Coordinates of C-alpha atoms and ligand atoms in Angstrom, one line a residue:
X1 CA -82.2 -42.6 24.5
X2 CA -82.1 -46.1 25.9
X3 CA -82.8 -47.6 29.3
X4 CA -82.4 -51.1 30.8
X5 CA -85.5 -52.4 32.6
X6 CA -85.2 -56.1 31.7
X7 CA -82.5 -58.2 30.2
X8 CA -84.8 -58.6 27.2
X9 CA -84.2 -54.9 26.3
X10 CA -81.0 -56.2 24.6
X11 CA -81.1 -58.7 21.8
X12 CA -78.8 -61.7 22.1
X13 CA -76.5 -60.1 19.5
X14 CA -76.4 -56.9 21.5
X15 CA -75.6 -58.9 24.7
X16 CA -72.7 -60.6 22.9
X17 CA -71.3 -57.2 22.0
X18 CA -71.8 -56.0 25.6
X19 CA -70.0 -59.1 27.0
X20 CA -67.2 -58.8 24.4
X21 CA -66.7 -55.2 25.6
X22 CA -66.8 -56.3 29.3
X23 CA -64.1 -58.9 28.6
X24 CA -62.0 -56.3 26.8
X25 CA -62.4 -53.9 29.7
X26 CA -61.2 -56.8 32.0
X27 CA -58.1 -57.4 29.9
X28 CA -57.3 -53.7 29.1
X29 CA -58.6 -51.5 32.0
X30 CA -56.2 -48.6 31.2
X31 CA -57.7 -48.2 27.7
X32 CA -61.1 -47.3 29.3
X33 CA -59.8 -45.2 32.3
X34 CA -60.9 -41.9 30.8
X35 CA -63.9 -42.7 28.7
X36 CA -66.5 -41.2 31.1
X37 CA -64.5 -38.1 32.1
X38 CA -67.0 -35.3 32.6
X39 CA -69.9 -37.7 33.1
X40 CA -71.8 -38.3 36.3
X41 CA -73.7 -41.4 37.5
X42 CA -76.6 -41.0 40.0
X43 CA -77.3 -44.0 42.2
X44 CA -80.8 -43.8 43.6
X45 CA -81.2 -46.7 46.1
X46 CA -84.4 -46.8 48.0
X47 CA -83.5 -50.3 49.2
X48 CA -80.3 -51.7 50.8
X49 CA -77.4 -52.9 48.6
X50 CA -73.8 -53.7 48.8
X51 CA -72.8 -55.1 45.4
X52 CA -75.1 -53.4 43.0
X53 CA -74.6 -49.9 44.2
X54 CA -70.9 -50.1 44.9
X55 CA -70.2 -51.9 41.6
X56 CA -72.1 -49.2 39.7
X57 CA -70.1 -46.6 41.5
X58 CA -66.8 -48.4 41.1
X59 CA -67.6 -49.0 37.4
X60 CA -68.2 -45.2 36.8
X61 CA -65.1 -44.3 38.7
X62 CA -63.0 -46.9 36.8
X63 CA -64.2 -45.2 33.6
X64 CA -63.1 -41.8 34.8
X65 CA -66.5 -40.5 35.7
X66 CA -68.0 -39.3 39.0
X67 CA -70.9 -40.5 41.2
X68 CA -73.6 -38.9 43.3
X69 CA -76.7 -40.3 44.9
X70 CA -78.4 -41.8 48.0
X71 CA -78.3 -45.2 49.5
X72 CA -81.3 -45.1 51.7
X73 CA -84.9 -43.9 51.2
X74 CA -84.9 -42.1 54.5
X75 CA -82.1 -39.8 53.4
X76 CA -83.9 -38.4 50.4
X77 CA -87.1 -36.4 49.8
X78 CA -89.1 -39.6 49.4
X79 CA -89.6 -39.2 53.2
X80 CA -91.5 -36.0 52.4
X81 CA -93.7 -37.7 49.8
X82 CA -91.7 -36.9 46.6
X83 CA -92.6 -39.3 43.8
X84 CA -90.1 -41.4 41.9
X85 CA -91.0 -39.5 38.7
X86 CA -90.3 -36.1 40.3
X87 CA -87.0 -37.5 41.8
X88 CA -85.7 -38.6 38.4
X89 CA -86.8 -35.3 36.7
X90 CA -84.7 -33.6 39.3
X91 CA -81.7 -36.0 39.0
X92 CA -81.8 -35.6 35.2
X93 CA -80.6 -32.0 35.9
X94 CA -77.5 -33.2 37.8
X95 CA -76.4 -36.5 36.2
X96 CA -75.9 -38.1 32.7
X97 CA -77.2 -41.6 33.7
X98 CA -78.9 -43.1 36.7
X99 CA -79.2 -46.5 38.5
X100 CA -82.3 -47.0 40.6
X101 CA -83.3 -49.7 43.1
X102 CA -86.7 -49.6 44.6
X103 CA -88.9 -52.1 46.7
X104 CA -91.9 -51.6 44.4
X105 CA -92.2 -53.6 41.1
X106 CA -92.4 -51.2 38.2
X107 CA -90.7 -48.2 40.0
X108 CA -87.7 -48.3 37.6
X109 CA -90.1 -48.2 34.6
X110 CA -92.0 -45.2 36.1
X111 CA -88.6 -43.5 36.5
X112 CA -87.6 -44.2 32.9
X113 CA -90.8 -42.8 31.6
X114 CA -90.2 -39.4 33.3
X115 CA -86.4 -39.3 32.8
X116 CA -84.3 -37.2 30.5
X117 CA -81.3 -39.5 31.0
X118 CA -80.8 -43.3 30.6
X119 CA -82.1 -45.3 33.6
X120 CA -80.8 -48.7 34.7
X121 CA -83.1 -50.9 36.8
X122 CA -80.9 -52.0 39.7
X123 CA -83.8 -54.2 41.2
X124 CA -87.5 -53.5 41.5
X125 CA -89.2 -55.4 44.2
X126 CA -89.5 -59.1 43.4
X127 CA -89.7 -58.4 39.7
X128 CA -86.4 -57.9 37.8
X129 CA -82.7 -57.4 38.4
X130 CA -81.3 -57.0 34.8
X131 CA -77.8 -55.9 35.6
X132 CA -77.4 -59.0 37.9
X133 CA -78.4 -61.0 34.9
X134 CA -75.8 -59.4 32.7
X135 CA -73.3 -60.3 35.5
X136 CA -74.5 -63.9 35.5
X137 CA -74.4 -64.2 31.7
X138 CA -70.9 -62.8 31.6
X139 CA -69.8 -65.1 34.4
X140 CA -71.3 -68.2 32.7
X141 CA -69.9 -67.3 29.2
X142 CA -66.4 -66.5 30.6
X143 CA -66.1 -69.6 32.8
X144 CA -68.1 -72.2 30.9
X145 CA -67.3 -70.8 27.4
X146 CA -70.9 -70.9 26.3
X147 CA -74.4 -69.9 27.0
X148 CA -76.1 -72.8 25.3
X149 CA -76.4 -76.6 26.0
X150 CA -76.5 -76.2 29.8
X151 CA -78.5 -77.9 32.5
X152 CA -79.0 -75.2 35.2
X153 CA -80.2 -75.8 38.7
X154 CA -81.9 -72.7 40.3
X155 CA -82.3 -73.3 44.0
X156 CA -83.9 -71.6 46.9
X157 CA -86.4 -68.8 46.9
X158 CA -87.7 -68.9 43.3
X159 CA -90.9 -67.1 44.2
X160 CA -89.4 -63.8 45.4
X161 CA -85.9 -64.1 43.9
X162 CA -85.9 -61.4 41.2
X163 CA -82.4 -62.5 40.0
X164 CA -83.9 -65.9 39.1
X165 CA -86.8 -64.4 37.2
X166 CA -84.5 -62.2 35.1
X167 CA -82.0 -65.0 34.5
X168 CA -84.6 -67.4 33.2
X169 CA -86.0 -64.8 30.9
X170 CA -82.5 -64.2 29.5
X171 CA -81.5 -67.8 29.1
X172 CA -84.5 -69.2 27.4
X173 CA -83.3 -67.3 24.3
X174 CA -80.3 -69.7 24.0
X175 CA -80.5 -73.3 22.6
X176 CA -80.2 -76.5 24.6
X177 CA -81.0 -74.9 28.0
X178 CA -82.8 -77.0 30.6
X179 CA -83.7 -75.8 34.1
X180 CA -84.1 -77.8 37.3
X181 CA -86.1 -75.6 39.6
X182 CA -85.3 -76.6 43.2
X183 CA -87.5 -75.1 45.9
X184 CA -89.9 -75.9 48.7
X185 CA -93.5 -76.0 47.6
X186 CA -94.2 -72.5 49.0
X187 CA -91.4 -70.8 47.1
X188 CA -92.0 -72.2 43.6
X189 CA -91.4 -70.1 40.6
X190 CA -94.3 -67.6 39.9
X191 CA -97.0 -68.7 37.4
X192 CA -96.1 -65.8 35.0
X193 CA -92.6 -67.1 34.6
X194 CA -93.7 -70.8 34.3
X195 CA -96.5 -70.0 31.8
X196 CA -95.4 -66.9 29.9
X197 CA -91.7 -67.7 29.7
X198 CA -90.8 -71.4 30.2
X199 CA -93.9 -72.9 28.6
X200 CA -94.2 -70.3 25.9
X201 CA -90.7 -70.9 24.7
X202 CA -91.0 -74.7 25.2
X203 CA -87.9 -74.6 27.5
X204 CA -87.6 -78.0 29.3
X205 CA -87.8 -77.7 33.1
X206 CA -88.5 -79.8 36.2
X207 CA -89.6 -78.7 39.6
X208 CA -88.1 -80.7 42.5
X209 CA -87.7 -80.2 46.2
X210 CA -84.5 -82.2 47.0
X211 CA -81.2 -80.5 46.0
X212 CA -79.4 -83.9 46.4
X213 CA -81.4 -85.4 43.5
X214 CA -80.6 -82.5 41.1
X215 CA -76.9 -82.1 41.8
X216 CA -75.4 -84.9 39.7
X217 CA -77.2 -83.6 36.6
X218 CA -76.1 -80.0 36.7
X219 CA -73.6 -77.9 34.7
X220 CA -74.4 -75.0 36.9
X221 CA -76.0 -74.5 40.3
X222 CA -77.4 -71.0 41.0
X223 CA -78.2 -70.7 44.7
X224 CA -80.3 -68.0 46.2
X225 CA -81.2 -66.8 49.6
X226 CA -84.7 -66.8 51.0
X227 CA -85.8 -63.1 50.6
X228 CA -86.6 -62.2 54.2
X229 CA -87.7 -58.7 53.2
X230 CA -90.5 -59.9 50.9
X231 CA -92.2 -62.3 53.4
X232 CA -95.4 -61.2 55.0
X233 CA -94.7 -62.8 58.4
X234 CA -91.5 -63.8 60.3
X235 CA -92.8 -67.3 61.1
X236 CA -92.9 -68.3 57.4
X237 CA -89.4 -66.9 56.9
X238 CA -88.0 -68.8 59.8
X239 CA -89.5 -72.0 58.6
X240 CA -88.0 -71.6 55.1
X241 CA -84.7 -69.9 55.7
X242 CA -82.5 -73.0 56.2
X243 CA -84.3 -75.3 53.8
X244 CA -81.2 -75.6 51.7
X245 CA -77.6 -75.6 52.9
X246 CA -75.0 -76.5 50.3
X247 CA -72.0 -78.0 52.1
X248 CA -68.9 -80.1 51.3
X249 CA -70.9 -83.3 51.6
X250 CA -73.5 -82.3 49.0
X251 CA -70.8 -80.9 46.7
X252 CA -69.5 -84.5 46.4
X253 CA -72.7 -85.3 44.5
X254 CA -71.9 -82.7 41.8
X255 CA -69.7 -83.2 38.7
X256 CA -66.1 -81.9 38.6
X257 CA -67.1 -79.0 36.3
X258 CA -70.3 -77.8 37.9
X259 CA -70.1 -74.1 38.8
X260 CA -71.7 -72.8 41.9
X261 CA -73.0 -69.3 41.5
X262 CA -75.0 -67.0 43.9
X263 CA -76.0 -63.4 43.3
X264 CA -75.1 -62.7 47.0
X265 CA -75.7 -61.7 49.8
X266 CA -75.4 -65.2 51.2
X267 CA -77.0 -66.0 54.5
X268 CA -76.8 -69.8 55.4
X269 CA -77.6 -71.4 52.1
X270 CA -73.9 -72.0 51.1
X271 CA -71.7 -73.2 53.9
X272 CA -68.4 -71.2 54.1
X273 CA -66.5 -74.5 53.7
X274 CA -67.6 -74.5 50.1
X275 CA -65.8 -71.2 49.4
X276 CA -62.5 -72.9 48.8
X277 CA -63.9 -75.4 46.3
X278 CA -62.7 -74.3 42.8
X279 CA -66.2 -74.8 41.5
X280 CA -67.5 -72.0 43.8
X281 CA -67.3 -68.9 41.6
X282 CA -69.6 -66.4 43.4
X283 CA -66.9 -64.0 44.3
X284 CA -65.6 -64.1 40.7
X285 CA -69.2 -63.3 39.7
X286 CA -69.0 -60.1 41.8
X287 CA -65.9 -59.0 39.8
X288 CA -67.6 -59.7 36.5
X289 CA -70.5 -57.5 37.8
X290 CA -68.2 -54.4 37.7
X291 CA -66.9 -55.1 34.2
X292 CA -70.3 -55.6 32.8
X293 CA -71.7 -52.5 34.4
X294 CA -68.8 -50.5 32.9
X295 CA -69.7 -51.9 29.5
X296 CA -73.4 -51.1 30.1
X297 CA -72.7 -47.5 31.1
X298 CA -70.6 -47.0 28.0
X299 CA -73.2 -48.6 25.8
X300 CA -76.2 -46.5 27.2
X301 CA -74.1 -43.3 27.0
X302 CA -73.0 -44.3 23.4
X303 CA -69.4 -43.9 24.3
X304 CA -66.5 -45.6 22.5
X305 CA -62.7 -45.6 22.9
Ligands
CP401 N1 -76.7 -59.2 44.1 C1 -77.2 -58.1 44.6 O1 -78.1 -57.5 44.1 O2 -76.5 -57.7 45.8 P1 -76.9 -56.4 46.6 O3 -78.3 -56.5 47.2 O4 -75.8 -56.3 47.7 O5 -76.8 -55.2 45.7

């Protein structure tokens, strides 16, 4: 039985197969409409979500399966003190596969160790968000045509943004990748990503503060919001939250083929006037998220058409 805790749980060859399957699902949805008939997905969300939970649920329904679960830690027995391990042991009796989001780093791993069914990490604290990374990789590969030879700007809250941590870990396995890490001093990438991932793999990167300086060099700009829920005090959040705002003027500094991605939700960091720019692909990214989760569910359940 296989789980997904980190994007590194899949080799690059396995990721290629997963993305090929996602692209085939996109092109031929009817072919896959019954593959999960009789199967149930449990969504265990102890933290708020729009895209991840609903895309998992939409993915299972599009495969002909059914869904059950909770979307709020106050509506399950966690409020009575039940552990994550006991919760997944229980859910293993009701469902064939589970997606879990939890505010604590490592909670998904704890669940996977107690589970009788495949567990998908749908975000654990500030740590990892592997299915967002699968979404991001599929978006880049589908729209850029490659996952190598890219200069990628990661901008915003690089300290708490788990999507950024997972994406860096996944992309350092491809050749010709260079990162420009754009953040205020207080929200720089954590040391464990800098030392254990970037330095260890000899991946070139620069840390800069000004978005304007980075824009002309980029093939891809990955914007992130400042993660309000992970700040210890409101004052620091308020000081940081509007540090970067990508608008039409700044987009003039970027090349004609630079993609703008964002895991969403967006707050103020991308002005709505950018949405109509053909380089802004963050809502296409949402759509790819459903296809790749369909492919992931099929792969973990070892289902084929
Ligand atoms: N990208 C993402 O994780 O969005 P949600 O928090 O809405 O699931």
